[in-house]
């Protein structure tokens, strides 16, 4: 007999809702498209396998990103080669459309942002991506990264200040 | 309540989250009114957040989505 689930906990629906967010977090941590895809796959295998253990005592987004972050860190620790795949950022910018000039600027911005995020430490990077890119609340980021809210705030302040210095010419 | 530049810096995460108390928010806004350096910094930090929102998100290509969906039995 199949267990009846809340519609929002349907694995297919969770995949559709969170796949790009999980890919974004994964790519920002492992900085390689193929490894990021592996992280997405492993994350959703675990989500499907363990959705029955999700007790609803925290937001589902934080629960999924927590799995994804752990997978991404595991892949990063295991990997030996140097990762850099700035093309992904460019592809995304080109896909957004607009005039040639707008695409060039969007591509340049996307690559500079990618490089700047890449200089952050992984914990700082993860907090920034979940809060300022994916839009989770500070409390949910704390759950996802298994740290206190004050630790998240410190990481966010560090990330934003570092990116402000690195991207200064685009911010004025 | 009056605050200095270094105190303002420590309040910025809550400022961006909109979770400062009314007194703290008033103090931050009063400080911005008189400190051009902090005002510029906060504008730039807001710019970082805007850039991150516009250019930070990635999209998994649809062929990869299909492949992963199949591999974990979602189709």
PDB file of C-alpha atoms in Angstrom:
ATOM      1  CA  UNK A   1       0.000   0.000   0.000  1.00  0.00           C
ATOM      2  CA  UNK A   2       1.304   3.451  -0.919  1.00  0.00           C
ATOM      3  CA  UNK A   3       1.702   5.926   1.860  1.00  0.00           C
ATOM      4  CA  UNK A   4      -0.484   8.983   1.352  1.00  0.00           C
ATOM      5  CA  UNK A   5       1.577  12.161   1.275  1.00  0.00           C
ATOM      6  CA  UNK A   6       0.828  15.839   1.439  1.00  0.00           C
ATOM      7  CA  UNK A   7       0.860  17.108  -2.188  1.00  0.00           C
ATOM      8  CA  UNK A   8       3.755  19.491  -1.429  1.00  0.00           C
ATOM      9  CA  UNK A   9       5.840  16.483  -0.308  1.00  0.00           C
ATOM     10  CA  UNK A  10       5.351  14.591  -3.549  1.00  0.00           C
ATOM     11  CA  UNK A  11       8.907  13.756  -4.744  1.00  0.00           C
ATOM     12  CA  UNK A  12       8.195  14.811  -8.334  1.00  0.00           C
ATOM     13  CA  UNK A  13       6.867  18.130  -7.190  1.00  0.00           C
ATOM     14  CA  UNK A  14       9.804  18.644  -4.821  1.00  0.00           C
ATOM     15  CA  UNK A  15      12.175  17.920  -7.705  1.00  0.00           C
ATOM     16  CA  UNK A  16      10.482  20.486  -9.957  1.00  0.00           C
ATOM     17  CA  UNK A  17      10.406  23.094  -7.204  1.00  0.00           C
ATOM     18  CA  UNK A  18      13.964  22.739  -5.925  1.00  0.00           C
ATOM     19  CA  UNK A  19      16.058  21.305  -8.752  1.00  0.00           C
ATOM     20  CA  UNK A  20      17.421  24.629  -9.983  1.00  0.00           C
ATOM     21  CA  UNK A  21      18.053  25.887  -6.453  1.00  0.00           C
ATOM     22  CA  UNK A  22      19.895  22.693  -5.544  1.00  0.00           C
ATOM     23  CA  UNK A  23      21.878  22.929  -8.789  1.00  0.00           C
ATOM     24  CA  UNK A  24      22.749  26.565  -8.025  1.00  0.00           C
ATOM     25  CA  UNK A  25      24.008  25.709  -4.534  1.00  0.00           C
ATOM     26  CA  UNK A  26      25.836  22.630  -5.818  1.00  0.00           C
ATOM     27  CA  UNK A  27      27.515  24.466  -8.690  1.00  0.00           C
ATOM     28  CA  UNK A  28      28.528  27.381  -6.474  1.00  0.00           C
ATOM     29  CA  UNK A  29      30.203  24.952  -4.062  1.00  0.00           C
ATOM     30  CA  UNK A  30      31.809  22.425  -6.429  1.00  0.00           C
ATOM     31  CA  UNK A  31      32.318  24.893  -9.347  1.00  0.00           C
ATOM     32  CA  UNK A  32      32.000  22.279 -12.037  1.00  0.00           C
ATOM     33  CA  UNK A  33      28.896  21.465 -14.057  1.00  0.00           C
ATOM     34  CA  UNK A  34      29.249  17.685 -14.101  1.00  0.00           C
ATOM     35  CA  UNK A  35      30.043  17.398 -10.423  1.00  0.00           C
ATOM     36  CA  UNK A  36      27.127  19.719  -9.673  1.00  0.00           C
ATOM     37  CA  UNK A  37      24.814  17.434 -11.650  1.00  0.00           C
ATOM     38  CA  UNK A  38      26.083  14.492  -9.586  1.00  0.00           C
ATOM     39  CA  UNK A  39      25.259  16.430  -6.422  1.00  0.00           C
ATOM     40  CA  UNK A  40      21.729  17.113  -7.708  1.00  0.00           C
ATOM     41  CA  UNK A  41      21.229  13.431  -8.461  1.00  0.00           C
ATOM     42  CA  UNK A  42      22.544  12.227  -5.085  1.00  0.00           C
ATOM     43  CA  UNK A  43      20.516  14.881  -3.271  1.00  0.00           C
ATOM     44  CA  UNK A  44      17.232  13.828  -4.840  1.00  0.00           C
ATOM     45  CA  UNK A  45      17.981  10.138  -4.400  1.00  0.00           C
ATOM     46  CA  UNK A  46      18.253  10.901  -0.671  1.00  0.00           C
ATOM     47  CA  UNK A  47      15.165  13.129  -0.729  1.00  0.00           C
ATOM     48  CA  UNK A  48      13.082  10.376  -2.351  1.00  0.00           C
ATOM     49  CA  UNK A  49      14.486   7.727  -0.025  1.00  0.00           C
ATOM     50  CA  UNK A  50      14.025   9.668   3.194  1.00  0.00           C
ATOM     51  CA  UNK A  51      11.010  11.904   2.602  1.00  0.00           C
ATOM     52  CA  UNK A  52       9.121   9.605   4.956  1.00  0.00           C
ATOM     53  CA  UNK A  53      11.422  10.666   7.790  1.00  0.00           C
ATOM     54  CA  UNK A  54      10.811  14.377   7.228  1.00  0.00           C
ATOM     55  CA  UNK A  55       8.768  15.334  10.259  1.00  0.00           C
ATOM     56  CA  UNK A  56       7.682  18.758   9.130  1.00  0.00           C
ATOM     57  CA  UNK A  57       9.352  20.376  12.122  1.00  0.00           C
ATOM     58  CA  UNK A  58      11.237  22.788   9.852  1.00  0.00           C
ATOM     59  CA  UNK A  59      10.825  24.178   6.369  1.00  0.00           C
ATOM     60  CA  UNK A  60      11.168  21.613   3.590  1.00  0.00           C
ATOM     61  CA  UNK A  61      13.518  23.947   1.690  1.00  0.00           C
ATOM     62  CA  UNK A  62      16.017  23.965   4.566  1.00  0.00           C
ATOM     63  CA  UNK A  63      15.760  20.163   4.835  1.00  0.00           C
ATOM     64  CA  UNK A  64      16.540  19.698   1.121  1.00  0.00           C
ATOM     65  CA  UNK A  65      19.340  22.283   0.998  1.00  0.00           C
ATOM     66  CA  UNK A  66      20.898  20.678   4.054  1.00  0.00           C
ATOM     67  CA  UNK A  67      21.156  17.388   2.168  1.00  0.00           C
ATOM     68  CA  UNK A  68      22.464  19.196  -0.931  1.00  0.00           C
ATOM     69  CA  UNK A  69      25.116  21.138   0.985  1.00  0.00           C
ATOM     70  CA  UNK A  70      26.445  17.973   2.621  1.00  0.00           C
ATOM     71  CA  UNK A  71      26.595  16.220  -0.760  1.00  0.00           C
ATOM     72  CA  UNK A  72      28.406  19.169  -2.332  1.00  0.00           C
ATOM     73  CA  UNK A  73      30.973  19.270   0.466  1.00  0.00           C
ATOM     74  CA  UNK A  74      31.516  15.508   0.144  1.00  0.00           C
ATOM     75  CA  UNK A  75      32.162  15.876  -3.607  1.00  0.00           C
ATOM     76  CA  UNK A  76      34.517  18.808  -3.042  1.00  0.00           C
ATOM     77  CA  UNK A  77      36.569  16.899  -0.456  1.00  0.00           C
ATOM     78  CA  UNK A  78      36.781  13.834  -2.692  1.00  0.00           C
ATOM     79  CA  UNK A  79      37.807  15.695  -5.816  1.00  0.00           C
ATOM     80  CA  UNK A  80      41.460  16.194  -6.624  1.00  0.00           C
ATOM     81  CA  UNK A  81      41.478  18.289  -9.803  1.00  0.00           C
ATOM     82  CA  UNK A  82      41.110  22.045  -9.812  1.00  0.00           C
ATOM     83  CA  UNK A  83      37.552  23.081 -10.630  1.00  0.00           C
ATOM     84  CA  UNK A  84      36.617  26.039 -12.772  1.00  0.00           C
ATOM     85  CA  UNK A  85      33.767  26.156 -15.198  1.00  0.00           C
ATOM     86  CA  UNK A  86      32.955  29.833 -15.806  1.00  0.00           C
ATOM     87  CA  UNK A  87      31.177  28.932 -19.033  1.00  0.00           C
ATOM     88  CA  UNK A  88      28.082  27.930 -17.078  1.00  0.00           C
ATOM     89  CA  UNK A  89      27.569  31.505 -15.922  1.00  0.00           C
ATOM     90  CA  UNK A  90      27.958  32.791 -19.465  1.00  0.00           C
ATOM     91  CA  UNK A  91      25.536  30.270 -20.902  1.00  0.00           C
ATOM     92  CA  UNK A  92      22.959  31.332 -18.372  1.00  0.00           C
ATOM     93  CA  UNK A  93      23.445  35.015 -19.234  1.00  0.00           C
ATOM     94  CA  UNK A  94      23.105  34.374 -22.969  1.00  0.00           C
ATOM     95  CA  UNK A  95      19.979  32.343 -22.418  1.00  0.00           C
ATOM     96  CA  UNK A  96      18.364  35.358 -20.758  1.00  0.00           C
ATOM     97  CA  UNK A  97      18.099  37.107 -24.150  1.00  0.00           C
ATOM     98  CA  UNK A  98      18.183  40.867 -24.863  1.00  0.00           C
ATOM     99  CA  UNK A  99      20.350  42.804 -27.328  1.00  0.00           C
ATOM    100  CA  UNK A 100      23.907  41.738 -28.115  1.00  0.00           C
ATOM    101  CA  UNK A 101      25.247  44.546 -25.904  1.00  0.00           C
ATOM    102  CA  UNK A 102      22.970  43.536 -23.035  1.00  0.00           C
ATOM    103  CA  UNK A 103      24.018  39.917 -23.393  1.00  0.00           C
ATOM    104  CA  UNK A 104      27.694  40.881 -23.384  1.00  0.00           C
ATOM    105  CA  UNK A 105      27.248  42.962 -20.235  1.00  0.00           C
ATOM    106  CA  UNK A 106      25.097  40.265 -18.603  1.00  0.00           C
ATOM    107  CA  UNK A 107      27.729  37.674 -19.489  1.00  0.00           C
ATOM    108  CA  UNK A 108      30.527  39.815 -18.081  1.00  0.00           C
ATOM    109  CA  UNK A 109      28.569  40.478 -14.896  1.00  0.00           C
ATOM    110  CA  UNK A 110      27.700  36.819 -14.504  1.00  0.00           C
ATOM    111  CA  UNK A 111      31.334  35.783 -14.888  1.00  0.00           C
ATOM    112  CA  UNK A 112      32.632  38.463 -12.522  1.00  0.00           C
ATOM    113  CA  UNK A 113      30.016  37.481  -9.955  1.00  0.00           C
ATOM    114  CA  UNK A 114      30.944  33.819 -10.410  1.00  0.00           C
ATOM    115  CA  UNK A 115      34.640  34.599  -9.883  1.00  0.00           C
ATOM    116  CA  UNK A 116      33.903  36.743  -6.849  1.00  0.00           C
ATOM    117  CA  UNK A 117      31.692  34.106  -5.224  1.00  0.00           C
ATOM    118  CA  UNK A 118      34.435  31.563  -5.946  1.00  0.00           C
ATOM    119  CA  UNK A 119      36.908  33.469  -3.739  1.00  0.00           C
ATOM    120  CA  UNK A 120      34.708  33.009  -0.658  1.00  0.00           C
ATOM    121  CA  UNK A 121      35.232  30.079   1.685  1.00  0.00           C
ATOM    122  CA  UNK A 122      32.677  27.304   1.244  1.00  0.00           C
ATOM    123  CA  UNK A 123      30.678  28.028   4.433  1.00  0.00           C
ATOM    124  CA  UNK A 124      30.526  31.743   3.597  1.00  0.00           C
ATOM    125  CA  UNK A 125      29.645  30.969  -0.022  1.00  0.00           C
ATOM    126  CA  UNK A 126      26.848  28.605   0.972  1.00  0.00           C
ATOM    127  CA  UNK A 127      25.284  31.148   3.347  1.00  0.00           C
ATOM    128  CA  UNK A 128      25.414  33.852   0.673  1.00  0.00           C
ATOM    129  CA  UNK A 129      23.924  31.644  -2.047  1.00  0.00           C
ATOM    130  CA  UNK A 130      21.082  30.389   0.130  1.00  0.00           C
ATOM    131  CA  UNK A 131      20.209  33.832   1.505  1.00  0.00           C
ATOM    132  CA  UNK A 132      20.926  36.307  -1.316  1.00  0.00           C
ATOM    133  CA  UNK A 133      20.540  34.095  -4.399  1.00  0.00           C
ATOM    134  CA  UNK A 134      17.914  31.567  -3.322  1.00  0.00           C
ATOM    135  CA  UNK A 135      16.140  33.915  -0.938  1.00  0.00           C
ATOM    136  CA  UNK A 136      15.836  31.662   2.135  1.00  0.00           C
ATOM    137  CA  UNK A 137      15.329  33.435   5.454  1.00  0.00           C
ATOM    138  CA  UNK A 138      18.325  33.749   7.747  1.00  0.00           C
ATOM    139  CA  UNK A 139      16.668  31.258  10.118  1.00  0.00           C
ATOM    140  CA  UNK A 140      16.223  28.703   7.311  1.00  0.00           C
ATOM    141  CA  UNK A 141      19.828  29.153   6.167  1.00  0.00           C
ATOM    142  CA  UNK A 142      20.909  28.403   9.737  1.00  0.00           C
ATOM    143  CA  UNK A 143      18.906  25.149   9.676  1.00  0.00           C
ATOM    144  CA  UNK A 144      20.255  24.196   6.237  1.00  0.00           C
ATOM    145  CA  UNK A 145      23.873  24.768   7.247  1.00  0.00           C
ATOM    146  CA  UNK A 146      23.415  23.466  10.802  1.00  0.00           C
ATOM    147  CA  UNK A 147      24.814  26.597  12.425  1.00  0.00           C
ATOM    148  CA  UNK A 148      23.405  29.393  14.594  1.00  0.00           C
ATOM    149  CA  UNK A 149      21.636  32.392  13.105  1.00  0.00           C
ATOM    150  CA  UNK A 150      24.390  34.658  14.390  1.00  0.00           C
ATOM    151  CA  UNK A 151      26.947  32.543  12.500  1.00  0.00           C
ATOM    152  CA  UNK A 152      24.872  32.975   9.336  1.00  0.00           C
ATOM    153  CA  UNK A 153      24.760  36.739   9.870  1.00  0.00           C
ATOM    154  CA  UNK A 154      28.527  36.869  10.283  1.00  0.00           C
ATOM    155  CA  UNK A 155      29.029  34.849   7.106  1.00  0.00           C
ATOM    156  CA  UNK A 156      26.597  37.049   5.185  1.00  0.00           C
ATOM    157  CA  UNK A 157      28.338  40.212   6.316  1.00  0.00           C
ATOM    158  CA  UNK A 158      31.688  38.766   5.241  1.00  0.00           C
ATOM    159  CA  UNK A 159      30.365  37.623   1.864  1.00  0.00           C
ATOM    160  CA  UNK A 160      28.581  40.869   1.015  1.00  0.00           C
ATOM    161  CA  UNK A 161      31.571  43.003   2.008  1.00  0.00           C
ATOM    162  CA  UNK A 162      33.978  40.853  -0.008  1.00  0.00           C
ATOM    163  CA  UNK A 163      31.748  40.985  -3.075  1.00  0.00           C
ATOM    164  CA  UNK A 164      31.233  44.726  -2.634  1.00  0.00           C
ATOM    165  CA  UNK A 165      34.995  45.240  -2.801  1.00  0.00           C
ATOM    166  CA  UNK A 166      35.449  42.892  -5.744  1.00  0.00           C
ATOM    167  CA  UNK A 167      32.513  44.162  -7.812  1.00  0.00           C
ATOM    168  CA  UNK A 168      32.829  47.845  -6.918  1.00  0.00           C
ATOM    169  CA  UNK A 169      33.040  49.017 -10.534  1.00  0.00           C
ATOM    170  CA  UNK A 170      29.630  47.482 -11.318  1.00  0.00           C
ATOM    171  CA  UNK A 171      27.916  48.917  -8.267  1.00  0.00           C
ATOM    172  CA  UNK A 172      28.247  52.661  -8.970  1.00  0.00           C
TER     173      UNK A 172
ATOM    174  CA  UNK B   1      19.678  56.624  20.145  1.00  0.00           C
ATOM    175  CA  UNK B   2      22.772  57.630  18.190  1.00  0.00           C
ATOM    176  CA  UNK B   3      25.159  55.164  16.559  1.00  0.00           C
ATOM    177  CA  UNK B   4      28.656  55.298  15.079  1.00  0.00           C
ATOM    178  CA  UNK B   5      29.917  53.765  11.821  1.00  0.00           C
ATOM    179  CA  UNK B   6      31.270  50.586  13.458  1.00  0.00           C
ATOM    180  CA  UNK B   7      27.999  50.030  15.331  1.00  0.00           C
ATOM    181  CA  UNK B   8      26.078  50.471  12.103  1.00  0.00           C
ATOM    182  CA  UNK B   9      28.235  47.833  10.400  1.00  0.00           C
ATOM    183  CA  UNK B  10      27.298  45.272  13.059  1.00  0.00           C
ATOM    184  CA  UNK B  11      23.586  45.995  12.492  1.00  0.00           C
ATOM    185  CA  UNK B  12      23.657  45.578   8.713  1.00  0.00           C
ATOM    186  CA  UNK B  13      22.584  41.893   8.491  1.00  0.00           C
ATOM    187  CA  UNK B  14      19.452  42.685  10.509  1.00  0.00           C
ATOM    188  CA  UNK B  15      19.020  45.925   8.579  1.00  0.00           C
ATOM    189  CA  UNK B  16      18.847  43.998   5.288  1.00  0.00           C
ATOM    190  CA  UNK B  17      16.609  41.368   6.874  1.00  0.00           C
ATOM    191  CA  UNK B  18      14.279  44.113   8.110  1.00  0.00           C
ATOM    192  CA  UNK B  19      14.489  42.736  11.643  1.00  0.00           C
ATOM    193  CA  UNK B  20      15.931  45.759  13.459  1.00  0.00           C
ATOM    194  CA  UNK B  21      13.832  47.264  16.239  1.00  0.00           C
ATOM    195  CA  UNK B  22      12.108  50.558  15.477  1.00  0.00           C
ATOM    196  CA  UNK B  23      14.690  52.422  17.576  1.00  0.00           C
ATOM    197  CA  UNK B  24      17.578  50.736  15.775  1.00  0.00           C
ATOM    198  CA  UNK B  25      16.034  51.423  12.367  1.00  0.00           C
ATOM    199  CA  UNK B  26      15.566  55.084  13.228  1.00  0.00           C
ATOM    200  CA  UNK B  27      19.149  55.265  14.473  1.00  0.00           C
ATOM    201  CA  UNK B  28      20.447  53.660  11.268  1.00  0.00           C
ATOM    202  CA  UNK B  29      18.441  56.054   9.079  1.00  0.00           C
ATOM    203  CA  UNK B  30      19.615  59.043  11.143  1.00  0.00           C
ATOM    204  CA  UNK B  31      23.186  57.851  10.677  1.00  0.00           C
ATOM    205  CA  UNK B  32      22.763  57.529   6.897  1.00  0.00           C
ATOM    206  CA  UNK B  33      21.430  61.095   6.784  1.00  0.00           C
ATOM    207  CA  UNK B  34      24.712  62.432   8.104  1.00  0.00           C
ATOM    208  CA  UNK B  35      27.318  59.852   6.976  1.00  0.00           C
ATOM    209  CA  UNK B  36      27.847  59.727   3.230  1.00  0.00           C
ATOM    210  CA  UNK B  37      30.428  56.948   3.516  1.00  0.00           C
ATOM    211  CA  UNK B  38      28.018  54.547   5.257  1.00  0.00           C
ATOM    212  CA  UNK B  39      25.208  55.524   2.906  1.00  0.00           C
ATOM    213  CA  UNK B  40      27.389  54.688  -0.092  1.00  0.00           C
ATOM    214  CA  UNK B  41      28.499  51.400   1.489  1.00  0.00           C
ATOM    215  CA  UNK B  42      24.922  50.329   2.152  1.00  0.00           C
ATOM    216  CA  UNK B  43      23.892  51.274  -1.406  1.00  0.00           C
ATOM    217  CA  UNK B  44      26.715  49.126  -2.748  1.00  0.00           C
ATOM    218  CA  UNK B  45      25.847  46.221  -0.459  1.00  0.00           C
ATOM    219  CA  UNK B  46      22.273  46.465  -1.683  1.00  0.00           C
ATOM    220  CA  UNK B  47      23.717  46.402  -5.212  1.00  0.00           C
ATOM    221  CA  UNK B  48      25.564  43.159  -4.392  1.00  0.00           C
ATOM    222  CA  UNK B  49      22.284  41.595  -3.281  1.00  0.00           C
ATOM    223  CA  UNK B  50      20.560  42.766  -6.460  1.00  0.00           C
ATOM    224  CA  UNK B  51      23.355  41.381  -8.640  1.00  0.00           C
ATOM    225  CA  UNK B  52      23.237  38.089  -6.766  1.00  0.00           C
ATOM    226  CA  UNK B  53      19.496  37.844  -7.293  1.00  0.00           C
ATOM    227  CA  UNK B  54      19.720  38.662 -10.991  1.00  0.00           C
ATOM    228  CA  UNK B  55      22.831  36.763 -12.019  1.00  0.00           C
ATOM    229  CA  UNK B  56      23.535  34.253  -9.276  1.00  0.00           C
ATOM    230  CA  UNK B  57      20.845  31.717 -10.018  1.00  0.00           C
ATOM    231  CA  UNK B  58      21.598  28.880 -12.412  1.00  0.00           C
ATOM    232  CA  UNK B  59      19.314  26.555 -14.283  1.00  0.00           C
ATOM    233  CA  UNK B  60      20.036  22.876 -14.721  1.00  0.00           C
ATOM    234  CA  UNK B  61      19.786  22.106 -18.466  1.00  0.00           C
ATOM    235  CA  UNK B  62      16.569  20.279 -19.339  1.00  0.00           C
ATOM    236  CA  UNK B  63      18.363  17.187 -20.710  1.00  0.00           C
ATOM    237  CA  UNK B  64      20.126  16.784 -17.362  1.00  0.00           C
ATOM    238  CA  UNK B  65      16.818  17.246 -15.526  1.00  0.00           C
ATOM    239  CA  UNK B  66      15.215  14.532 -17.649  1.00  0.00           C
ATOM    240  CA  UNK B  67      18.149  12.172 -17.121  1.00  0.00           C
ATOM    241  CA  UNK B  68      18.167  12.652 -13.338  1.00  0.00           C
ATOM    242  CA  UNK B  69      14.368  12.351 -13.133  1.00  0.00           C
ATOM    243  CA  UNK B  70      14.564   9.007 -14.956  1.00  0.00           C
ATOM    244  CA  UNK B  71      17.518   7.753 -12.917  1.00  0.00           C
ATOM    245  CA  UNK B  72      15.680   8.223  -9.629  1.00  0.00           C
ATOM    246  CA  UNK B  73      12.404   6.842 -10.894  1.00  0.00           C
ATOM    247  CA  UNK B  74      10.352  10.018 -10.995  1.00  0.00           C
ATOM    248  CA  UNK B  75       9.036   9.388 -14.537  1.00  0.00           C
TER     249      UNK B  75
END
